[in-house]
Coordinates of C-alpha atoms in Angstrom, one line a residue:
Chain A
M176 CA -17.9 15.0 -30.1
Q177 CA -17.5 17.0 -27.0
I178 CA -13.9 17.5 -26.0
P179 CA -13.5 18.1 -22.3
T180 CA -11.6 21.1 -21.2
F181 CA -9.1 22.1 -18.5
D182 CA -12.0 23.9 -16.8
D183 CA -14.1 20.8 -17.0
M184 CA -11.3 19.0 -15.1
L185 CA -11.1 21.8 -12.4
A186 CA -14.9 21.5 -12.0
A187 CA -14.7 17.7 -11.8
H188 CA -12.1 18.0 -9.0
K189 CA -14.3 20.2 -6.9
R190 CA -17.3 18.0 -7.5
I191 CA -15.6 14.7 -6.7
A192 CA -13.4 15.8 -3.8
P193 CA -15.7 14.5 -1.1
H194 CA -16.0 11.1 -2.9
I195 CA -12.5 10.3 -3.7
R196 CA -9.1 10.0 -1.8
R197 CA -6.1 12.2 -2.5
T198 CA -4.0 9.1 -2.9
P199 CA -0.4 9.0 -1.6
V200 CA 2.7 9.1 -3.8
R201 CA 5.3 6.6 -3.0
V202 CA 9.0 6.1 -3.8
S203 CA 11.6 3.3 -3.5
D204 CA 15.3 4.0 -3.3
H205 CA 15.8 0.5 -4.4
L206 CA 13.7 0.7 -7.6
N207 CA 15.4 4.0 -8.3
D208 CA 18.8 2.3 -8.1
L209 CA 17.7 -0.5 -10.3
T210 CA 16.2 1.7 -13.1
G211 CA 18.5 4.8 -12.9
A212 CA 15.5 7.0 -12.9
Q213 CA 13.6 8.8 -10.1
L214 CA 10.3 7.1 -9.9
F215 CA 7.3 8.5 -8.2
F216 CA 4.2 6.2 -7.8
K217 CA 0.7 7.8 -7.6
C218 CA -1.1 5.0 -5.8
E219 CA -4.7 5.0 -7.2
N220 CA -5.1 1.5 -6.1
F221 CA -5.8 3.1 -2.8
Q222 CA -9.0 4.7 -3.8
E223 CA -11.9 3.1 -1.7
P224 CA -13.0 0.9 -4.6
G225 CA -9.5 0.1 -5.5
A226 CA -9.0 2.0 -8.8
F227 CA -8.7 5.5 -10.4
K228 CA -11.9 4.9 -12.3
V229 CA -13.8 6.3 -9.3
R230 CA -12.8 9.8 -10.4
G231 CA -14.5 9.7 -13.8
A232 CA -17.4 7.7 -12.5
A233 CA -18.0 10.1 -9.5
N234 CA -17.8 13.1 -11.9
A235 CA -20.4 11.6 -14.2
V236 CA -22.8 10.6 -11.2
F237 CA -22.5 13.8 -9.2
G238 CA -22.8 16.0 -12.3
L239 CA -26.3 14.7 -13.1
E240 CA -29.3 16.9 -12.6
D241 CA -31.7 15.6 -9.9
A242 CA -34.3 14.4 -12.4
A243 CA -31.8 12.5 -14.5
A244 CA -30.0 11.1 -11.4
A245 CA -33.3 9.7 -10.2
R246 CA -33.3 7.4 -13.2
G247 CA -29.7 6.2 -12.3
V248 CA -26.8 5.3 -14.4
A249 CA -25.9 2.3 -16.6
T250 CA -22.9 0.8 -18.1
H251 CA -21.3 -2.1 -19.6
S252 CA -18.0 -3.3 -18.1
S253 CA -16.7 -6.4 -16.4
G254 CA -13.8 -4.5 -14.7
N255 CA -13.1 -1.5 -12.4
H256 CA -15.4 0.8 -14.2
A257 CA -18.4 -1.3 -13.1
S258 CA -17.5 -1.4 -9.4
C259 CA -16.5 2.3 -9.4
L260 CA -19.7 3.4 -11.1
S261 CA -21.7 1.4 -8.6
Y262 CA -19.7 2.8 -5.6
A263 CA -20.3 6.4 -6.9
A264 CA -24.0 5.7 -7.5
M265 CA -24.3 4.1 -4.0
R266 CA -22.8 7.4 -2.6
R267 CA -25.4 9.4 -4.3
G268 CA -28.2 7.0 -3.5
I269 CA -29.2 6.2 -7.2
P270 CA -29.6 3.0 -9.1
C271 CA -26.7 1.6 -11.1
N272 CA -27.3 -1.0 -13.8
V273 CA -24.3 -3.0 -15.1
V274 CA -24.3 -5.3 -18.2
M275 CA -21.7 -8.0 -17.8
P276 CA -20.9 -11.1 -19.6
H277 CA -21.9 -14.2 -17.6
T278 CA -18.3 -15.3 -17.9
A279 CA -17.0 -12.4 -15.7
P280 CA -15.1 -13.5 -12.5
Q281 CA -17.4 -14.0 -9.5
A282 CA -15.2 -11.6 -7.5
K283 CA -16.0 -8.8 -9.8
K284 CA -19.7 -9.5 -9.7
E285 CA -19.6 -9.5 -5.8
T286 CA -17.9 -6.2 -5.8
V287 CA -20.5 -4.6 -7.9
R288 CA -23.3 -6.1 -5.8
R289 CA -21.5 -5.0 -2.5
Y290 CA -21.9 -1.4 -3.8
G291 CA -25.6 -2.0 -4.7
G292 CA -25.0 -2.2 -8.5
K293 CA -27.6 -4.4 -10.3
I294 CA -26.0 -6.8 -12.8
T295 CA -27.7 -8.0 -16.0
E296 CA -25.7 -10.9 -17.5
C297 CA -25.2 -11.5 -21.2
D298 CA -23.4 -13.7 -23.5
P299 CA -19.8 -12.8 -24.0
S300 CA -20.0 -11.2 -27.5
T301 CA -20.2 -7.6 -28.6
N302 CA -23.6 -8.2 -30.2
A303 CA -25.1 -9.8 -27.1
R304 CA -23.6 -7.0 -24.9
E305 CA -24.9 -4.2 -27.1
A306 CA -28.4 -5.7 -27.4
T307 CA -28.7 -6.4 -23.7
F308 CA -27.4 -3.0 -22.8
A309 CA -29.9 -1.2 -25.1
R310 CA -32.7 -3.2 -23.5
V311 CA -31.5 -2.3 -19.9
Q312 CA -31.1 1.3 -20.8
A313 CA -34.6 1.5 -22.4
E314 CA -36.2 -0.1 -19.4
T315 CA -34.5 2.0 -16.8
G316 CA -33.8 5.3 -18.7
G317 CA -30.4 5.3 -16.8
D318 CA -27.7 7.7 -18.0
F319 CA -25.1 5.8 -20.0
V320 CA -21.6 6.3 -18.5
H321 CA -19.1 4.9 -21.1
P322 CA -15.9 3.5 -19.3
Y323 CA -13.7 5.9 -21.1
N324 CA -15.2 7.5 -24.2
D325 CA -17.1 10.1 -22.2
P326 CA -16.1 13.7 -21.7
R327 CA -17.2 13.7 -18.0
V328 CA -15.1 10.5 -17.4
I329 CA -12.0 11.9 -19.1
A330 CA -12.3 15.1 -17.1
G331 CA -12.6 13.1 -13.9
Q332 CA -9.5 10.9 -14.6
G333 CA -7.6 14.2 -15.3
T334 CA -7.9 15.2 -11.6
C335 CA -5.3 12.5 -10.8
S336 CA -2.5 14.3 -12.6
R337 CA -3.5 17.5 -11.0
E338 CA -2.9 16.0 -7.6
F339 CA 0.2 14.3 -8.8
M340 CA 1.9 17.5 -10.0
E341 CA 1.3 19.1 -6.5
Q342 CA 2.7 16.0 -4.8
A343 CA 5.8 15.5 -6.9
D344 CA 7.6 18.5 -8.2
G345 CA 8.9 18.9 -11.7
L346 CA 8.2 15.5 -13.3
D347 CA 9.9 15.1 -16.7
M348 CA 7.3 12.6 -17.8
V349 CA 4.2 10.8 -16.6
V350 CA 3.6 7.1 -17.5
A351 CA 0.2 5.6 -17.4
P352 CA -1.2 2.3 -18.9
I353 CA -3.4 2.6 -22.0
G354 CA -6.4 0.5 -23.0
G355 CA -9.3 2.5 -24.1
G356 CA -7.3 5.7 -23.1
G357 CA -9.4 7.2 -20.5
M358 CA -6.6 7.8 -18.0
I359 CA -4.1 8.7 -20.6
S360 CA -6.6 11.3 -22.1
G361 CA -7.3 12.7 -18.6
T362 CA -3.6 13.0 -18.1
C363 CA -3.0 14.7 -21.5
L364 CA -6.0 17.1 -20.7
T365 CA -4.5 18.2 -17.4
L366 CA -0.8 18.3 -18.2
A367 CA -1.1 20.2 -21.5
T368 CA -2.3 23.1 -19.6
L369 CA -0.6 22.6 -16.2
A370 CA 2.7 21.3 -17.2
P371 CA 3.1 21.3 -21.0
E372 CA 6.7 20.4 -20.7
T373 CA 6.0 17.1 -19.0
R374 CA 5.8 14.3 -21.5
V375 CA 3.0 11.8 -21.4
I376 CA 4.0 8.3 -22.0
A377 CA 1.5 5.4 -22.5
A378 CA 2.3 1.8 -21.6
E379 CA 0.7 -1.2 -23.4
P380 CA 0.7 -4.9 -23.3
E381 CA 2.5 -6.3 -26.5
Q382 CA -0.4 -8.7 -26.8
A383 CA -3.0 -5.9 -26.9
D384 CA -0.9 -3.2 -28.7
D385 CA -3.7 -1.7 -30.8
A386 CA -3.1 1.7 -29.3
Y387 CA 0.7 1.4 -30.2
R388 CA -0.2 0.4 -33.8
S389 CA -2.9 3.2 -34.0
F390 CA -0.3 5.8 -32.8
K391 CA 2.2 4.6 -35.5
A392 CA -0.5 4.4 -38.3
G393 CA -2.2 7.7 -37.4
H394 CA -5.6 6.3 -37.3
I395 CA -7.5 4.0 -34.8
I396 CA -6.9 0.3 -35.2
A397 CA -9.1 -1.9 -33.0
D398 CA -8.1 -5.5 -32.3
D399 CA -10.9 -8.1 -32.2
A400 CA -10.1 -10.0 -29.1
P401 CA -6.7 -9.5 -27.7
E402 CA -5.5 -11.9 -24.9
T403 CA -3.4 -10.5 -22.1
I404 CA -3.3 -10.8 -18.3
A405 CA -3.6 -7.1 -18.3
D406 CA -7.4 -7.5 -18.6
G407 CA -8.2 -3.8 -18.2
L408 CA -6.3 -2.9 -21.2
K409 CA -8.1 -5.1 -23.9
V410 CA -10.5 -2.4 -25.2
P411 CA -9.7 -0.2 -28.2
L412 CA -9.4 3.6 -28.4
K413 CA -12.5 5.6 -29.4
D414 CA -12.9 9.0 -31.0
L415 CA -12.5 11.1 -27.8
T416 CA -9.5 9.3 -26.4
W417 CA -8.0 9.1 -29.9
H418 CA -8.3 12.9 -30.0
F419 CA -6.0 13.1 -26.9
V420 CA -3.7 10.2 -27.7
S421 CA -2.9 11.5 -31.2
R422 CA -2.3 15.0 -30.1
H423 CA -0.6 14.9 -26.8
V424 CA 1.0 11.5 -26.1
S425 CA 4.9 11.5 -26.7
E426 CA 5.5 7.7 -27.1
I427 CA 3.8 4.4 -26.5
F428 CA 6.0 1.6 -25.3
T429 CA 4.9 -2.1 -25.0
A430 CA 5.7 -4.9 -22.6
S431 CA 5.4 -8.6 -22.8
E432 CA 3.4 -10.8 -20.5
Q433 CA 6.4 -11.9 -18.6
E434 CA 7.7 -8.4 -18.3
I435 CA 4.3 -7.3 -16.8
V436 CA 4.6 -10.2 -14.2
D437 CA 8.1 -9.3 -13.3
A438 CA 7.1 -5.8 -12.7
M439 CA 4.3 -6.9 -10.4
K440 CA 6.8 -8.9 -8.3
L441 CA 9.3 -6.0 -8.2
A442 CA 6.6 -3.6 -7.0
W443 CA 5.6 -6.0 -4.3
K444 CA 9.2 -6.6 -3.2
H445 CA 10.4 -2.9 -3.2
L446 CA 7.1 -0.8 -2.7
R447 CA 5.0 -3.6 -0.8
I448 CA 2.2 -2.6 -3.3
V449 CA 0.2 -5.4 -5.1
L450 CA -0.5 -4.1 -8.6
E451 CA -3.1 -5.5 -10.8
P452 CA -1.4 -6.6 -14.1
S453 CA -2.7 -3.6 -16.0
S454 CA -1.1 -1.4 -13.4
A455 CA 2.2 -3.1 -13.8
V456 CA 2.7 -2.2 -17.4
P457 CA 4.2 1.2 -16.8
L458 CA 6.9 -0.2 -14.5
A459 CA 7.5 -2.8 -17.0
I460 CA 8.2 -0.5 -19.8
V461 CA 10.5 1.7 -17.7
F462 CA 12.6 -1.3 -17.0
K463 CA 12.6 -2.4 -20.6
N464 CA 13.6 1.0 -21.9
A465 CA 15.9 2.2 -19.1
Q466 CA 17.7 4.5 -21.5
A467 CA 14.7 6.6 -22.1
F468 CA 14.1 7.1 -18.4
A469 CA 17.5 7.3 -16.8
G470 CA 18.3 10.4 -14.9
K471 CA 14.6 11.6 -15.4
R472 CA 11.9 12.3 -12.9
V473 CA 9.2 9.9 -13.9
G474 CA 5.7 9.8 -12.5
I475 CA 3.9 6.5 -12.7
I476 CA 0.1 6.3 -12.2
V477 CA -0.7 3.1 -10.4
T478 CA -4.1 2.6 -11.7
G479 CA -5.5 -0.1 -9.5
G480 CA -4.9 -3.0 -7.2
N481 CA -7.9 -5.3 -7.7
V482 CA -6.2 -8.7 -8.0
D483 CA -6.8 -12.1 -6.5
L484 CA -4.0 -12.7 -4.0
D485 CA -4.8 -16.4 -4.0
N486 CA -4.2 -16.6 -7.7
L487 CA -1.2 -14.4 -8.5
P488 CA 0.1 -14.8 -12.0
W489 CA 3.7 -15.5 -11.0
I490 CA 4.7 -17.4 -14.2
E491 CA 7.9 -18.6 -12.7
G492 CA 6.4 -19.3 -9.1
Chain B
M293 CA 18.4 1.1 33.3
Q294 CA 18.3 4.3 31.3
I295 CA 14.8 5.3 30.5
P296 CA 14.5 7.3 27.3
T297 CA 12.7 10.6 27.6
F298 CA 10.3 12.7 25.3
D299 CA 13.4 14.8 24.4
D300 CA 15.2 11.8 23.3
M301 CA 12.4 11.0 21.0
L302 CA 12.4 14.6 19.5
A303 CA 16.2 14.3 19.1
A304 CA 15.8 10.9 17.4
H305 CA 13.2 12.3 15.0
K306 CA 15.5 15.0 13.9
R307 CA 18.4 12.6 13.6
I308 CA 16.6 9.9 11.5
A309 CA 14.4 12.2 9.4
P310 CA 16.7 11.8 6.3
H311 CA 16.7 8.1 6.6
I312 CA 13.0 7.2 7.2
R313 CA 9.8 7.9 5.4
R314 CA 6.9 9.9 6.8
T315 CA 4.5 7.0 6.1
P316 CA 0.9 7.6 4.9
V317 CA -2.2 7.2 7.0
R318 CA -5.0 5.2 5.4
V319 CA -8.6 4.8 6.0
S320 CA -11.4 2.4 4.7
D321 CA -15.0 3.4 4.8
H322 CA -15.8 -0.3 4.5
L323 CA -13.7 -1.3 7.5
N324 CA -15.2 1.5 9.5
D325 CA -18.7 0.3 8.6
L326 CA -17.7 -3.2 9.7
T327 CA -16.3 -2.3 13.0
G328 CA -18.3 0.8 14.0
A329 CA -15.1 2.6 14.7
Q330 CA -13.2 5.2 12.9
L331 CA -9.9 3.6 12.0
F332 CA -6.7 5.2 10.9
F333 CA -3.9 3.0 9.7
K334 CA -0.3 4.3 10.0
C335 CA 1.5 2.3 7.3
E336 CA 4.9 1.6 8.5
N337 CA 5.0 -1.3 6.0
F338 CA 5.9 1.4 3.6
Q339 CA 9.3 2.2 5.2
E340 CA 12.0 1.4 2.7
P341 CA 13.0 -1.8 4.4
G342 CA 9.3 -2.6 5.0
A343 CA 8.9 -2.1 8.8
F344 CA 8.8 0.5 11.6
K345 CA 12.1 -1.0 13.1
V346 CA 14.1 1.2 10.7
R347 CA 13.2 4.2 13.1
G348 CA 14.9 2.7 16.2
A349 CA 17.7 1.1 14.2
A350 CA 18.5 4.4 12.4
N351 CA 18.4 6.3 15.7
A352 CA 21.0 3.9 17.2
V353 CA 23.2 3.9 14.1
F354 CA 23.3 7.6 13.4
G355 CA 23.7 8.5 17.1
L356 CA 27.1 6.8 17.4
E357 CA 30.2 8.9 17.7
D358 CA 32.5 8.4 14.6
A359 CA 35.0 6.2 16.5
A360 CA 32.3 3.8 17.7
A361 CA 30.6 3.8 14.4
A362 CA 33.8 2.8 12.6
R363 CA 33.5 -0.6 14.5
G364 CA 30.0 -1.0 13.3
V365 CA 26.8 -2.4 14.9
A366 CA 25.8 -5.9 15.9
T367 CA 22.6 -7.6 16.8
H368 CA 20.8 -11.0 17.0
S369 CA 17.5 -11.2 15.2
S370 CA 16.0 -13.2 12.5
G371 CA 13.4 -10.6 11.7
N372 CA 12.8 -7.0 10.7
H373 CA 15.2 -5.7 13.2
A374 CA 18.1 -7.5 11.5
S375 CA 17.1 -6.0 8.0
C376 CA 16.4 -2.5 9.3
L377 CA 19.6 -2.4 11.2
S378 CA 21.6 -3.5 8.1
Y379 CA 19.8 -0.9 6.1
A380 CA 20.7 1.9 8.6
A381 CA 24.2 0.8 8.7
M382 CA 24.4 0.7 5.0
R383 CA 23.2 4.3 4.8
R384 CA 26.0 5.4 7.2
G385 CA 28.5 3.2 5.5
I386 CA 29.5 1.1 8.5
P387 CA 29.6 -2.7 9.1
C388 CA 26.6 -4.6 10.5
N389 CA 26.9 -8.0 12.0
V390 CA 23.9 -10.2 12.5
V391 CA 23.7 -13.5 14.4
M392 CA 20.9 -15.5 13.1
P393 CA 19.8 -19.2 13.6
H394 CA 20.6 -21.2 10.5
T395 CA 17.0 -22.2 10.4
A396 CA 15.9 -18.6 9.6
P397 CA 14.0 -18.2 6.2
Q398 CA 16.2 -17.7 3.1
A399 CA 14.2 -14.6 2.3
K400 CA 15.2 -13.0 5.6
K401 CA 18.9 -13.8 5.0
E402 CA 18.8 -12.4 1.5
T403 CA 17.3 -9.1 2.7
V404 CA 20.0 -8.7 5.3
R405 CA 22.7 -9.4 2.7
R406 CA 21.1 -7.1 0.2
Y407 CA 21.7 -4.2 2.6
G408 CA 25.3 -5.3 3.2
G409 CA 24.7 -7.0 6.6
K410 CA 27.1 -9.8 7.5
I411 CA 25.3 -12.9 8.9
T412 CA 26.9 -15.4 11.4
E413 CA 24.7 -18.5 11.7
C414 CA 24.1 -20.3 15.0
D415 CA 22.1 -23.2 16.2
P416 CA 18.5 -22.3 17.0
S417 CA 18.9 -22.2 20.8
T418 CA 19.2 -19.4 23.2
N419 CA 22.6 -20.7 24.5
A420 CA 24.1 -21.1 21.0
R421 CA 22.8 -17.6 20.1
E422 CA 24.3 -15.9 23.1
A423 CA 27.6 -17.7 22.8
T424 CA 27.8 -16.9 19.0
F425 CA 26.8 -13.3 19.6
A426 CA 29.4 -12.8 22.3
R427 CA 32.1 -14.1 20.0
V428 CA 31.1 -11.9 17.1
Q429 CA 30.9 -8.9 19.3
A430 CA 34.3 -9.5 20.8
E431 CA 35.8 -10.0 17.4
T432 CA 34.3 -6.8 15.8
G433 CA 33.7 -4.5 18.7
G434 CA 30.5 -3.5 17.1
D435 CA 28.0 -1.7 19.1
F436 CA 25.1 -3.9 20.3
V437 CA 21.7 -2.6 19.2
H438 CA 19.1 -4.8 21.0
P439 CA 15.9 -5.3 19.0
Y440 CA 13.7 -3.5 21.5
N441 CA 15.4 -3.3 25.1
D442 CA 17.4 -0.3 24.2
P443 CA 16.6 3.4 24.9
R444 CA 17.8 4.6 21.6
V445 CA 15.5 2.0 19.9
I446 CA 12.6 2.9 22.0
A447 CA 13.1 6.7 21.4
G448 CA 13.2 5.9 17.6
Q449 CA 10.0 3.9 17.6
G450 CA 8.3 6.7 19.5
T451 CA 8.8 9.0 16.4
C452 CA 6.0 7.0 14.6
S453 CA 3.3 8.2 17.0
R454 CA 4.5 11.7 16.8
E455 CA 3.8 11.7 13.0
F456 CA 0.7 9.8 13.6
M457 CA -0.8 12.5 15.9
E458 CA -0.1 15.2 13.3
Q459 CA -1.6 13.1 10.5
A460 CA -4.9 12.0 12.3
D461 CA -6.5 14.4 14.7
G462 CA -7.8 13.5 18.1
L463 CA -7.3 9.8 18.3
D464 CA -9.0 8.3 21.3
M465 CA -6.7 5.2 21.3
V466 CA -3.6 3.9 19.5
V467 CA -3.3 0.2 19.0
A468 CA 0.0 -1.5 18.2
P469 CA 1.1 -5.1 18.4
I470 CA 3.2 -6.2 21.3
G471 CA 6.0 -8.8 21.3
G472 CA 9.2 -7.4 23.1
G473 CA 7.4 -4.2 23.4
G474 CA 9.6 -1.8 21.5
M475 CA 6.8 -0.1 19.4
I476 CA 4.5 -0.1 22.4
S477 CA 7.1 1.5 24.6
G478 CA 7.9 4.1 22.0
T479 CA 4.2 4.8 21.6
C480 CA 3.7 5.2 25.4
L481 CA 6.7 7.4 25.6
T482 CA 5.4 9.9 23.0
L483 CA 1.8 9.9 23.8
A484 CA 2.3 10.3 27.6
T485 CA 3.6 13.8 26.8
L486 CA 2.0 14.7 23.5
A487 CA -1.6 13.3 24.0
P488 CA -2.0 11.8 27.6
E489 CA -5.7 11.4 27.0
T490 CA -5.1 9.0 24.2
R491 CA -5.1 5.4 25.4
V492 CA -2.5 2.9 24.3
I493 CA -3.7 -0.5 23.6
A494 CA -1.5 -3.5 23.0
A495 CA -2.5 -6.4 20.7
E496 CA -1.0 -9.8 21.2
P497 CA -1.4 -13.3 19.7
E498 CA -3.2 -15.7 22.1
Q499 CA -0.6 -18.2 21.4
A500 CA 2.2 -15.9 22.6
D501 CA 0.3 -14.0 25.4
D502 CA 3.2 -13.5 27.8
A503 CA 2.7 -9.7 27.7
Y504 CA -0.9 -10.1 28.5
R505 CA -0.2 -12.6 31.4
S506 CA 2.6 -10.2 32.5
F507 CA 0.3 -7.2 32.4
K508 CA -2.2 -9.0 34.6
A509 CA 0.3 -10.5 37.1
G510 CA 2.2 -7.3 37.5
H511 CA 5.6 -8.7 36.7
I512 CA 7.4 -10.1 33.6
I513 CA 6.5 -13.6 32.6
A514 CA 8.5 -15.0 29.7
D515 CA 7.4 -17.9 27.6
D516 CA 9.9 -20.4 26.6
A517 CA 9.1 -21.0 23.0
P518 CA 5.7 -19.8 21.8
E519 CA 4.4 -20.8 18.4
T520 CA 2.3 -18.3 16.4
I521 CA 2.3 -17.2 12.8
A522 CA 2.9 -13.7 14.2
D523 CA 6.6 -14.5 14.1
G524 CA 7.7 -11.0 15.2
L525 CA 5.8 -11.2 18.4
K526 CA 7.3 -14.3 20.0
V527 CA 9.9 -12.5 22.2
P528 CA 9.4 -11.5 25.9
L529 CA 9.2 -8.1 27.6
K530 CA 12.5 -6.9 29.1
D531 CA 13.1 -4.4 31.9
L532 CA 12.9 -1.2 29.7
T533 CA 9.8 -2.2 27.8
W534 CA 8.2 -3.5 31.0
H535 CA 8.7 0.0 32.5
F536 CA 6.5 1.5 29.8
V537 CA 4.0 -1.3 29.5
S538 CA 3.3 -1.5 33.2
R539 CA 2.9 2.3 33.6
H540 CA 1.2 3.5 30.4
V541 CA -0.6 0.8 28.6
S542 CA -4.4 0.8 29.1
E543 CA -5.2 -2.7 28.0
I544 CA -3.9 -5.7 26.3
F545 CA -6.2 -7.8 24.0
T546 CA -5.3 -11.1 22.4
A547 CA -6.4 -12.7 19.1
S548 CA -6.3 -16.3 17.9
E549 CA -4.4 -17.6 14.8
Q550 CA -7.4 -17.7 12.8
E551 CA -8.6 -14.2 13.8
I552 CA -5.2 -12.8 12.8
V553 CA -5.4 -14.4 9.4
D554 CA -9.0 -13.2 8.8
A555 CA -7.6 -9.6 9.8
M556 CA -5.0 -10.0 7.1
K557 CA -7.6 -10.9 4.6
L558 CA -9.9 -8.1 5.5
A559 CA -7.0 -5.6 5.3
W560 CA -6.0 -6.9 1.8
K561 CA -9.7 -6.8 0.7
H562 CA -10.6 -3.2 1.8
L563 CA -7.2 -1.4 2.3
R564 CA -5.3 -3.2 -0.5
I565 CA -2.4 -3.6 2.0
V566 CA -0.7 -6.9 2.7
L567 CA 0.1 -7.1 6.4
E568 CA 2.5 -9.5 7.8
P569 CA 0.8 -11.6 10.5
S570 CA 2.2 -9.6 13.4
S571 CA 0.8 -6.4 11.9
A572 CA -2.7 -8.0 11.6
V573 CA -3.1 -8.4 15.3
P574 CA -4.4 -4.9 16.1
L575 CA -7.1 -5.1 13.5
A576 CA -8.0 -8.7 14.7
I577 CA -8.6 -7.5 18.3
V578 CA -10.6 -4.5 17.1
F579 CA -12.9 -6.9 15.3
K580 CA -13.0 -9.1 18.3
N581 CA -13.7 -6.4 20.9
A582 CA -15.9 -4.3 18.8
Q583 CA -17.8 -2.8 21.8
A584 CA -14.4 -1.4 23.2
F585 CA -13.8 0.5 20.0
A586 CA -17.2 1.4 18.6
G587 CA -17.6 5.1 18.1
K588 CA -14.0 5.8 18.7
R589 CA -11.3 7.3 16.7
V590 CA -8.7 4.5 16.6
G591 CA -5.2 4.7 15.4
I592 CA -3.7 1.4 14.3
I593 CA 0.2 1.0 13.7
V594 CA 0.7 -1.2 10.7
T595 CA 4.1 -2.3 11.8
G596 CA 5.4 -4.2 8.8
G597 CA 4.6 -5.9 5.5
N598 CA 7.4 -8.4 5.0
V599 CA 5.4 -11.4 4.1
D600 CA 5.9 -14.1 1.3
L601 CA 3.1 -13.5 -1.2
D602 CA 3.8 -17.0 -2.6
N603 CA 2.9 -18.6 0.8
L604 CA 0.1 -16.6 2.4
P605 CA -1.3 -18.2 5.5
W606 CA -4.9 -18.3 4.4
I607 CA -6.0 -21.1 6.5
E608 CA -9.3 -21.4 4.7
G609 CA -7.7 -21.0 1.3

């Protein structure tokens, strides 16, 4: 297990700078009034491919030696990592192979293809995915870029908090969603050196609360097949991300499906930002645990905005 | 007729700075590829009340002497001007009276009330509105802040382009929607001094093309009751705004209803910004007249984002 360092993060930021956006930080007086906190939203939904995962993906892609790069990259993902890795590979002009269950939404497949990614479909089971991925990787020799349990990816995600601390002074805490833990790990990596007094809080769906239960138990607990609208957060922690979560995260809070949807609506109403459900979990837990955040300067990482506007999950319409 | 000056704009910017946001400028590689232009989007939809009109409204409200301010402000509007004026008045702690047809959408009324504005409803005819407004103003003594034909309002709107020119270097042209002409006039006011080589282009719905026809005819033509989804752009030019439009605007282009909706969809897909229909007209005309913009650095003012997500006008679903 190779733990990425603060210097890896600095090197990543230099490497990926031409390929990412320094996304804006937004505030809403009205959300501050409603929560009693001072909220700062780092809008990673405004990355070109719509999610923070372009940071880690670009770090992996542009860190490859030319010979390895020529063989391309490969991953399995049906979410933002697949499109962000395709995007980064397109910018370097190398192949990107993605293994995806045939049940993945058509829109996700289209995005990957728009960025030149090649999709190999598999049955929607872990066994099928692993077998198909092994075959694809053997055929192509592509460098495997795991969606989160990869030191290059974690170092890349850490660049977000570095910008955030430059853009918003003196944050008492930074809140990010937790699924596999890539963004949270990058946040821990950066803040542990840059702002050790700033607490890192993770936000997780109640219905996929394996990180919460792992955190309380002191070891990784992986759920089999959690069901939540926050579809980016269904995956379990792995050794590298557990390293950061277990050492640097101050607290994990969870939110219900309804609370996640309510947060999406509030963010639209008061920030004019459409969050994907996974991105709405931090705001949901801030509302739910107001006493923990009142009077604090709270940074929230808006991880992505890839949602289908024609099919918004407004439960109460 | 009191024509606002460049110095009025500078004074406005200083006056309103604590009450507005310096909104971000966004770009999309993909929209650039699609149009062949280099597009820069100034996101006024991210003002706290969701529209650029807070600039002019705040300039009028905070420019009042204390005695006049105590009597408050008044206007007639069923759109963003009503909520932005209420918002500015709330920040100064003075009354705001708004005359609005009883047919106005409930959401608009709620926003005005959320900011402490007092609504007096009238029948949806010009006669009824003028009579009701005269009565409200006589009763309250409130200062009338016209939605656009007011030098304080135009000077306030002009502050947007001042920021824009600092944020995006060397724009060849700036495109903004045109209805009554407040934003376009402010843009002309500022650029005529700050960047006289930058062309000002106005974008108008085909179905409410009175400004286009006025521009061609050389005098104001006012339509009776145009019908377009770009509901912020139905109002006619007035003497002050005609002054700027007739002298400084380089060209007016128009877009159909379908082209406006298509532009909304493209902006969502590639910028993750939800435009209100009025705000989508500039992008629509850039797509429609690609040859006029290809190879140019084009600034687009995104005027507002107050749209009902539950009721998006996707004509083709």
